[in-house]
Coordinates of C-alpha atoms in Angstrom, one line a residue:
M1 CA 7.0 31.3 -9.9
K2 CA 9.1 32.5 -12.9
A3 CA 11.2 29.4 -12.6
L4 CA 8.1 27.3 -12.8
K5 CA 6.7 29.1 -15.8
H6 CA 10.1 28.8 -17.5
K7 CA 10.3 25.1 -16.8
I8 CA 6.9 24.5 -18.3
Q9 CA 7.8 26.5 -21.4
K10 CA 11.0 24.5 -21.8
L11 CA 9.0 21.3 -21.6
A12 CA 6.6 22.6 -24.3
D13 CA 9.6 23.3 -26.6
E14 CA 11.1 19.9 -25.9
I15 CA 7.8 18.0 -26.6
A16 CA 7.3 20.0 -29.8
Q17 CA 10.8 18.9 -30.9
Q18 CA 10.1 15.3 -29.9
E19 CA 7.0 15.3 -32.1
I20 CA 9.4 16.1 -35.0
D21 CA 12.1 13.6 -33.9
F22 CA 9.5 10.8 -33.8
G23 CA 8.0 11.7 -37.1
L24 CA 4.7 12.9 -35.8
K25 CA 5.3 16.3 -37.4
K26 CA 7.5 17.2 -40.4
R27 CA 8.3 20.7 -39.3
K28 CA 7.8 23.2 -36.5
R29 CA 4.4 24.7 -36.0
F30 CA 3.8 28.3 -37.2
L31 CA 4.1 30.8 -34.4
P32 CA 0.3 31.2 -33.7
A33 CA -0.1 27.4 -33.5
Q34 CA 3.0 27.0 -31.3
E35 CA 1.6 29.6 -28.9
V36 CA -1.6 27.6 -28.7
F37 CA 0.4 24.4 -28.2
A38 CA 2.5 26.0 -25.3
K39 CA -0.8 27.3 -23.7
A40 CA -2.3 23.8 -23.9
I41 CA 0.9 22.3 -22.4
E42 CA 0.8 24.8 -19.5
W43 CA -2.9 24.1 -18.9
L44 CA -2.4 20.3 -18.8
V45 CA 0.8 20.3 -16.8
V46 CA -0.5 22.8 -14.2
D47 CA -3.8 20.9 -13.8
A48 CA -1.9 17.6 -13.4
L49 CA 0.5 18.9 -10.8
A50 CA -2.2 20.9 -8.9
A51 CA -4.4 17.9 -8.7
Q52 CA -1.8 15.9 -6.9
A53 CA -0.5 18.8 -4.7
G54 CA -3.4 18.2 -2.3
D55 CA -4.1 14.5 -2.9
K56 CA -1.5 12.2 -4.5
N57 CA -4.3 10.1 -5.9
C58 CA -6.2 12.9 -7.5
S59 CA -6.7 13.1 -11.3
F60 CA -8.1 15.8 -13.6
S61 CA -10.6 15.6 -16.4
V62 CA -10.1 16.5 -20.1
S63 CA -12.8 16.5 -22.8
R64 CA -11.6 14.7 -25.9
N65 CA -14.7 15.7 -27.8
G66 CA -13.5 17.7 -30.8
N67 CA -16.8 19.6 -30.9
K68 CA -15.8 21.3 -27.6
Y69 CA -12.8 23.0 -29.3
K70 CA -14.5 24.7 -32.3
K71 CA -12.7 27.7 -33.7
E72 CA -15.7 29.3 -35.3
K73 CA -18.0 29.5 -32.3
P74 CA -16.9 29.0 -28.6
D75 CA -18.4 26.0 -26.9
R76 CA -20.9 26.9 -24.2
T77 CA -20.7 23.7 -22.1
G78 CA -17.7 24.9 -20.1
L79 CA -16.0 21.5 -20.6
A80 CA -13.0 22.9 -22.5
P81 CA -10.8 26.1 -22.3
L82 CA -11.6 28.8 -24.7
G83 CA -9.2 29.6 -27.6
L84 CA -7.6 26.2 -28.0
S85 CA -7.9 24.1 -31.2
Y86 CA -8.5 20.4 -30.9
E87 CA -5.7 19.4 -33.3
T88 CA -3.1 21.4 -31.4
A89 CA -4.3 21.1 -27.8
I90 CA -5.6 17.5 -27.8
R91 CA -4.9 15.3 -30.9
D92 CA -4.3 15.9 -34.6
P93 CA -6.2 12.9 -36.2
K94 CA -3.8 13.0 -39.2
T95 CA -0.5 12.8 -37.2
E96 CA -1.4 11.8 -33.7
A97 CA 0.5 14.9 -32.5
G98 CA -1.1 17.4 -30.1
A99 CA -0.4 18.6 -26.5
L100 CA -2.4 16.0 -24.7
N101 CA -1.5 13.1 -26.9
S102 CA 2.2 13.9 -26.8
L103 CA 2.2 14.4 -23.0
Q104 CA 0.7 10.9 -22.7
N105 CA 2.7 9.2 -25.5
F106 CA 6.0 10.6 -24.1
G107 CA 5.3 9.5 -20.6
Y108 CA 4.3 12.7 -18.7
L109 CA 0.6 11.9 -18.3
K110 CA -1.2 8.6 -17.7
E111 CA -4.8 7.8 -18.4
V112 CA -6.7 7.0 -15.2
S113 CA -10.2 6.3 -16.7
K114 CA -11.6 6.4 -20.2
G115 CA -14.2 8.9 -21.1
R116 CA -17.6 7.9 -22.5
Y117 CA -20.3 9.5 -24.6
N118 CA -23.8 8.2 -24.0
R119 CA -25.7 8.4 -27.3
D120 CA -28.6 6.0 -26.6
G121 CA -29.4 6.6 -23.0
K122 CA -28.4 3.1 -21.9
G123 CA -25.9 2.6 -19.1
P124 CA -24.2 5.4 -17.2
I125 CA -24.2 9.0 -18.3
G126 CA -21.2 10.5 -20.3
A127 CA -18.0 11.4 -18.5
M128 CA -14.7 13.0 -19.5
T129 CA -11.4 11.1 -19.6
K130 CA -9.3 11.4 -16.5
Y131 CA -5.5 11.8 -16.4
A132 CA -2.8 12.0 -13.7
A133 CA 0.8 13.1 -13.6
T134 CA 3.4 10.4 -14.0
K135 CA 6.6 10.1 -11.9
K136 CA 8.5 11.4 -15.0
L137 CA 6.5 14.7 -14.9
L138 CA 6.6 15.0 -11.1
D139 CA 10.3 14.6 -11.0
L140 CA 10.8 17.7 -13.3
F141 CA 9.4 20.0 -10.6
D142 CA 10.5 20.3 -7.0
P143 CA 7.8 20.2 -4.2
E144 CA 7.7 24.0 -3.9
Q145 CA 6.9 24.4 -7.6
Q146 CA 4.2 21.7 -7.4
I147 CA 2.5 23.7 -4.6
Q148 CA 2.8 26.9 -6.7
T149 CA 0.6 25.3 -9.4
L150 CA -2.3 25.6 -6.9
F151 CA -2.3 29.4 -7.3
I152 CA -2.1 29.7 -11.1
P153 CA -5.4 30.7 -12.5
K154 CA -7.0 28.2 -14.8
P155 CA -7.6 29.0 -18.5
K156 CA -10.9 30.8 -19.2
R157 CA -14.0 28.7 -20.0
E158 CA -17.7 29.5 -20.4
T159 CA -19.0 30.2 -17.0
I160 CA -22.8 30.5 -17.8
I161 CA -24.0 27.0 -18.4
L162 CA -27.5 26.2 -19.8
K163 CA -28.8 22.7 -19.4
A164 CA -31.8 21.2 -21.1
P165 CA -33.7 17.9 -21.0
N166 CA -31.9 15.4 -23.4
E167 CA -33.6 14.9 -26.8
N168 CA -33.5 11.2 -26.0
A169 CA -36.2 10.7 -23.3
A170 CA -34.4 7.6 -22.0
I171 CA -31.6 9.9 -20.6
G172 CA -32.9 11.3 -17.4
N173 CA -30.1 13.8 -16.7
E174 CA -30.1 17.2 -18.4
A175 CA -27.3 18.0 -20.7
A176 CA -25.4 21.3 -21.1
L177 CA -26.1 23.0 -24.4
S178 CA -23.2 23.6 -26.7
D179 CA -24.8 26.6 -28.4
W180 CA -27.2 29.3 -27.3
E181 CA -27.5 33.0 -28.0
D182 CA -26.3 35.6 -25.6
T183 CA -28.8 38.3 -24.3
P184 CA -28.1 41.5 -22.3
V185 CA -29.1 39.4 -19.2
T186 CA -26.6 36.6 -19.8
I187 CA -23.9 39.0 -20.7
K188 CA -24.5 40.8 -17.4
M189 CA -24.5 37.5 -15.5
R190 CA -21.1 36.6 -17.1
E191 CA -19.6 40.0 -16.2
N192 CA -20.8 39.7 -12.6
L193 CA -19.4 36.2 -12.3
E194 CA -16.1 37.4 -13.7
L195 CA -15.9 40.0 -10.9
I196 CA -16.8 37.3 -8.3
N197 CA -14.2 34.9 -9.6
E198 CA -11.5 37.6 -9.8
N199 CA -12.3 38.3 -6.1
I200 CA -12.2 34.7 -5.1
L201 CA -8.8 34.3 -6.8
R202 CA -7.3 37.1 -4.7
H203 CA -7.3 34.8 -1.7
W204 CA -6.3 31.3 -0.6
Y205 CA -8.6 28.8 1.0
D206 CA -7.5 25.7 2.9
L207 CA -8.5 23.1 5.5
Y208 CA -6.9 23.6 8.9
I209 CA -6.7 20.0 9.9
A210 CA -3.8 17.8 10.9
D211 CA -2.1 16.0 8.0
E212 CA -3.2 12.7 9.5
T213 CA -6.9 13.9 9.6
Y214 CA -6.6 15.3 6.1
D215 CA -5.5 11.8 4.9
L216 CA -8.6 10.3 6.7
L217 CA -10.8 12.8 5.0
L218 CA -9.5 11.9 1.6
K219 CA -10.1 8.2 2.4
E220 CA -13.7 9.0 3.5
I221 CA -14.4 10.9 0.2
A222 CA -12.9 8.0 -1.8
Q223 CA -15.2 5.5 0.1
R224 CA -18.2 7.7 -0.6
R225 CA -17.3 7.8 -4.2
R226 CA -17.0 4.0 -4.4
R227 CA -20.4 3.7 -2.9
S228 CA -22.0 6.2 -5.2
K229 CA -24.6 4.6 -7.5
T230 CA -24.9 7.4 -10.1
E231 CA -22.4 9.6 -12.0
E232 CA -24.0 12.6 -10.3
E233 CA -23.2 11.2 -6.9
R234 CA -19.7 10.4 -7.9
Q235 CA -19.1 13.9 -9.1
K236 CA -20.3 15.2 -5.7
N237 CA -17.6 13.0 -4.1
D238 CA -14.7 14.0 -6.3
P239 CA -11.3 14.1 -4.7
I240 CA -10.3 17.4 -3.1
N241 CA -8.5 19.6 -5.6
L242 CA -7.6 22.8 -3.8
S243 CA -6.9 24.6 -7.1
N244 CA -10.6 24.5 -8.0
R245 CA -11.4 28.0 -6.8
T246 CA -13.6 29.5 -9.6
L247 CA -17.3 29.2 -10.1
R248 CA -19.7 28.6 -12.9
R249 CA -23.4 29.3 -12.9
V250 CA -25.7 26.4 -14.1
F251 CA -29.2 27.0 -15.3
N252 CA -31.7 24.2 -16.0
R253 CA -34.8 23.3 -18.0
D254 CA -33.5 25.3 -21.0
S255 CA -34.4 28.5 -19.1
F256 CA -32.4 31.3 -17.5
E257 CA -35.0 31.5 -14.9
M258 CA -34.6 27.9 -13.6
G259 CA -31.7 26.9 -11.4
G260 CA -28.8 29.3 -11.7
R261 CA -26.8 28.1 -8.7
F262 CA -23.0 28.5 -8.5
Y263 CA -20.8 25.4 -8.7
G264 CA -17.1 24.6 -9.1
G265 CA -15.4 25.3 -5.7
W266 CA -13.7 22.5 -3.9
W267 CA -15.2 23.5 -0.6
Q268 CA -18.7 22.7 -1.9
N269 CA -18.0 18.9 -2.1
I270 CA -16.4 18.2 1.2
P271 CA -18.5 16.7 4.1
S272 CA -20.3 19.6 5.7
A273 CA -18.7 18.9 9.1
Y274 CA -15.3 20.0 7.7
R275 CA -16.5 23.4 6.5
S276 CA -15.9 24.8 10.0
V277 CA -12.1 24.2 9.6
I278 CA -11.9 26.1 6.3
T279 CA -9.4 28.9 6.6
I280 CA -9.1 32.0 4.3
N281 CA -5.6 33.4 4.0
G282 CA -4.7 31.4 7.1
Y283 CA -7.4 32.8 9.3
R284 CA -10.6 31.2 10.8
T285 CA -14.0 31.5 9.2
V286 CA -17.6 31.6 10.1
E287 CA -20.6 30.2 8.1
A288 CA -24.1 31.6 7.9
D289 CA -27.2 30.3 6.1
Y290 CA -30.8 31.3 5.6
S291 CA -33.1 29.7 8.1
Q292 CA -35.6 27.2 6.6
F293 CA -34.8 28.8 3.2
H294 CA -37.1 27.2 0.6
P295 CA -40.1 27.0 3.0
N296 CA -39.7 30.7 3.7
I297 CA -39.4 31.5 0.0
L298 CA -42.6 29.6 -0.7
Y299 CA -44.5 31.3 2.1
H300 CA -43.3 34.7 1.0
L301 CA -44.3 34.1 -2.6
K302 CA -47.8 33.4 -1.3
Q303 CA -47.6 36.7 0.7
A304 CA -47.8 34.5 3.8
K305 CA -45.5 34.1 6.8
L306 CA -43.9 31.0 8.2
T307 CA -44.6 31.2 11.9
G308 CA -44.6 28.9 14.9
E309 CA -42.9 25.5 14.9
D310 CA -39.9 24.7 12.7
A311 CA -41.0 24.0 9.1
Y312 CA -39.5 20.5 9.1
E313 CA -40.1 19.4 12.7
R314 CA -43.8 20.0 12.4
I315 CA -44.0 17.2 9.8
L316 CA -42.6 14.2 11.8
G317 CA -41.3 15.8 15.0
S318 CA -37.9 17.1 16.1
E319 CA -36.4 13.6 16.2
H320 CA -36.9 13.2 12.5
R321 CA -36.0 16.7 11.4
D322 CA -33.3 15.7 8.9
L323 CA -35.6 13.1 7.3
S324 CA -38.5 15.6 7.2
K325 CA -36.3 18.1 5.4
Q326 CA -35.5 15.4 2.8
I327 CA -39.2 14.6 2.4
F328 CA -40.1 18.3 2.1
N329 CA -37.6 18.8 -0.7
A330 CA -38.3 15.5 -2.5
C331 CA -42.1 16.3 -2.6
L332 CA -41.3 19.8 -3.8
N333 CA -39.0 18.7 -6.6
S334 CA -41.1 15.8 -7.9
P335 CA -43.1 16.6 -11.0
Y336 CA -45.9 14.2 -10.0
E337 CA -47.3 12.6 -6.8
T338 CA -45.7 9.2 -6.0
D339 CA -47.2 6.2 -4.2
R340 CA -43.9 5.3 -2.5
P341 CA -41.0 7.3 -1.0
P342 CA -38.1 8.3 -3.3
K343 CA -35.5 5.6 -4.0
G344 CA -33.1 5.1 -1.1
M345 CA -35.3 7.0 1.5
K346 CA -36.1 4.8 4.5
I347 CA -39.2 5.7 6.5
S348 CA -40.1 2.5 8.4
H349 CA -38.5 3.7 11.6
T350 CA -40.9 6.7 11.8
G351 CA -43.9 4.4 12.2
F352 CA -45.8 6.1 9.3
K353 CA -46.6 4.8 5.9
W354 CA -45.7 7.0 2.8
R355 CA -49.4 7.9 2.4
E356 CA -49.6 9.1 6.0
I357 CA -46.4 11.1 5.7
K358 CA -47.8 13.0 2.6
E359 CA -50.9 13.8 4.6
R360 CA -48.8 15.1 7.5
L361 CA -46.8 17.2 5.1
R362 CA -49.9 18.8 3.7
K363 CA -51.4 19.4 7.1
A364 CA -48.2 20.9 8.3
H365 CA -48.1 23.4 5.4
P366 CA -51.7 24.0 4.2
Q367 CA -50.8 27.5 2.8
I368 CA -48.3 26.0 0.3
E369 CA -49.6 22.5 -0.2
D370 CA -50.3 23.2 -3.9
A371 CA -46.5 23.6 -4.4
F372 CA -45.8 19.9 -3.6
F373 CA -45.3 17.5 -6.5
T374 CA -45.1 20.4 -9.0
D375 CA -41.3 20.4 -9.8
Q376 CA -40.7 23.6 -7.8
G377 CA -37.0 23.0 -7.0
M378 CA -35.4 24.7 -10.0
R379 CA -37.7 27.7 -9.7
L380 CA -36.7 28.2 -6.0
Q381 CA -33.0 27.7 -6.9
F382 CA -33.3 30.7 -9.2
Y383 CA -34.4 32.9 -6.4
D384 CA -31.6 31.7 -4.1
S385 CA -29.0 32.0 -6.9
Q386 CA -30.0 35.7 -7.3
M387 CA -29.5 36.3 -3.6
A388 CA -26.1 34.5 -3.7
E389 CA -25.1 36.8 -6.6
H390 CA -26.0 39.9 -4.6
V391 CA -24.1 38.7 -1.6
M392 CA -20.9 37.8 -3.5
L393 CA -21.0 41.0 -5.5
A394 CA -21.2 43.0 -2.2
F395 CA -18.0 41.3 -1.0
S396 CA -16.3 41.5 -4.3
K397 CA -16.9 45.3 -4.3
D398 CA -14.8 45.5 -1.1
K399 CA -12.4 42.8 -2.3
K400 CA -13.3 40.7 0.7
P401 CA -13.2 36.9 0.4
I402 CA -16.4 34.9 0.4
L403 CA -17.2 31.2 -0.4
P404 CA -20.7 30.2 -1.4
V405 CA -22.3 26.8 -0.6
H406 CA -25.7 27.5 -2.4
D407 CA -27.7 29.0 0.5
S408 CA -24.8 29.5 2.9
F409 CA -21.6 31.4 2.9
L410 CA -18.2 31.3 4.6
V411 CA -16.3 34.5 5.4
L412 CA -13.5 35.6 7.7
E413 CA -14.6 36.0 11.3
D414 CA -14.0 39.8 11.1
D415 CA -16.6 40.0 8.2
Q416 CA -19.4 38.2 10.0
E417 CA -21.5 41.3 10.5
L418 CA -21.1 42.4 6.8
L419 CA -22.2 38.9 5.8
L420 CA -25.4 39.0 7.9
E421 CA -26.2 42.4 6.6
S422 CA -25.5 41.4 3.0
M423 CA -27.6 38.3 3.2
K424 CA -30.6 40.2 4.7
T425 CA -30.3 42.9 2.1
A426 CA -30.1 40.3 -0.8
Y427 CA -33.3 38.6 0.4
E428 CA -35.1 41.9 0.7
Q429 CA -34.0 42.9 -2.8
V430 CA -35.2 39.7 -4.4
L431 CA -38.4 39.0 -2.4
G432 CA -39.1 42.2 -0.5
K433 CA -39.3 40.3 2.8
D434 CA -37.3 39.7 5.9
I435 CA -35.8 36.4 7.0
K436 CA -33.8 35.0 9.9
I437 CA -30.1 34.2 9.3
D438 CA -28.5 31.3 11.2
L439 CA -24.8 31.1 12.2
K440 CA -23.6 27.5 11.8
K441 CA -22.3 25.7 14.8
E442 CA -18.8 24.3 14.6
K443 CA -18.7 20.5 14.4
F444 CA -15.0 20.4 15.2
M445 CA -13.6 21.5 18.5
R446 CA -10.7 23.8 17.8
L447 CA -8.7 24.7 20.9
P448 CA -5.5 26.8 20.8
P449 CA -2.4 24.7 21.5
S450 CA -0.8 25.0 25.0
E451 CA 2.6 26.6 25.3
D452 CA 4.1 23.1 25.8
N453 CA 2.4 21.8 22.6
V454 CA 3.1 24.4 20.0
F455 CA 5.8 22.5 18.2
E456 CA 3.6 19.3 18.0
E457 CA 0.8 21.5 16.6
V458 CA 3.0 22.9 13.9
M459 CA 4.4 19.6 12.9
A460 CA 0.9 18.0 12.8
H461 CA -0.3 20.8 10.4
S462 CA 2.9 21.0 8.3
S463 CA 1.2 20.6 5.0
W464 CA -1.3 23.3 5.8
L465 CA 1.6 25.6 6.8
E466 CA 3.5 24.8 3.7
R467 CA 0.7 25.7 1.4
N468 CA -0.3 28.8 3.3
D469 CA 3.3 30.1 3.4
A470 CA 3.5 29.5 -0.4
A471 CA 0.2 31.4 -0.8
D472 CA 1.4 34.3 1.2
E473 CA 4.5 34.6 -1.0
Y474 CA 2.5 34.2 -4.2
Y475 CA 0.0 36.9 -3.2
G476 CA 2.7 39.2 -1.7
R477 CA 1.3 39.1 1.8
K478 CA 3.5 39.6 4.8
I479 CA 4.7 36.3 6.2

């Protein structure tokens, strides 16, 4: 690791000298500015190498918006690292110098896709510029050093994000606010999240699948991304970047009592079937979630109890459970009643019209029917985010690894009982009620290799072994 850090520092010094040699700067930067420059080079180089360590086609995003790098007041959107000036880290408008510009101009980074800023609400929503390492940069670091970049913590950013409806009504998506005032509540949220992220970074998370299967997964995600019709869908199908291991908490509707879920971990964006092959520190995991979560929360808020038939199956029958769940959530999240199903939802195979489905929904849930078509989603997410915080803090206290996926969690098999207990306690603390916890069934059959097949098993999973051996060495665990 020391050799990697030394090589990155040497590259920063060489690029700074090249800026002078090519006339972009007349003299060396003063020491404070040079330290910022070296910090920015490390950020960009590590992100570039880490992105491709798990997927050779993976890129990373950088905001080129100068407003995100203000010295006077830190930007609250979380789109840029804290403590970096735009002129030094990205681009000096007067000289065209700067860490990002010089890495690109001198052939170490290449632009994959241009960023855009949506000012008028027409066309797609804004997006950051994407970059990738060039062969010139990759050739400076051996494969072992490239894997080591997966473990280096990323520069600090704002982790409490507040989104609000855009001032331009034509823009449907909410936008993160650049500035808002801290309160004792938000300060405590940030402190709690820092503890949670510190705990997450103590451990290594990976996918125990054969190299060939891993490549197929990457292709599947890429296909889903190409088929995505919105920027939001595309972001949910970002390529796997195993270095994305820290969380941010996102609130909505310009309120710290709306939303509040945790985002940012690579494990949240993979197809759900693959979560059963996630390993922590090389060991198998289990996943648990709250049973019929939002229906139970709604009933408990009404001081009622969800009994009898499954909350979703009672709408259209067990054969249409998944669709019924989508219908339930869509009607819950919509701010007004609609005359047709949500865009993209197909219902013809059920034999019911949309009007009839809405009637069946209300008859299935008469005690909470006044919640439908009232934009309840973000309010319920605030409840489940509070529970998630409780559960993750309990594990962080004991320095035990845990991965959140909104209303479910992955932990080591040995920590299953602690997880079930923590989830029940969290629900009781937030709502004062009891709830059933479900253990997720594995969707991949994982059998131990036979004695005659151990070598083939090792060879098939060579990339997983390589990354986990490197992680054991980095974290000082016995190999």
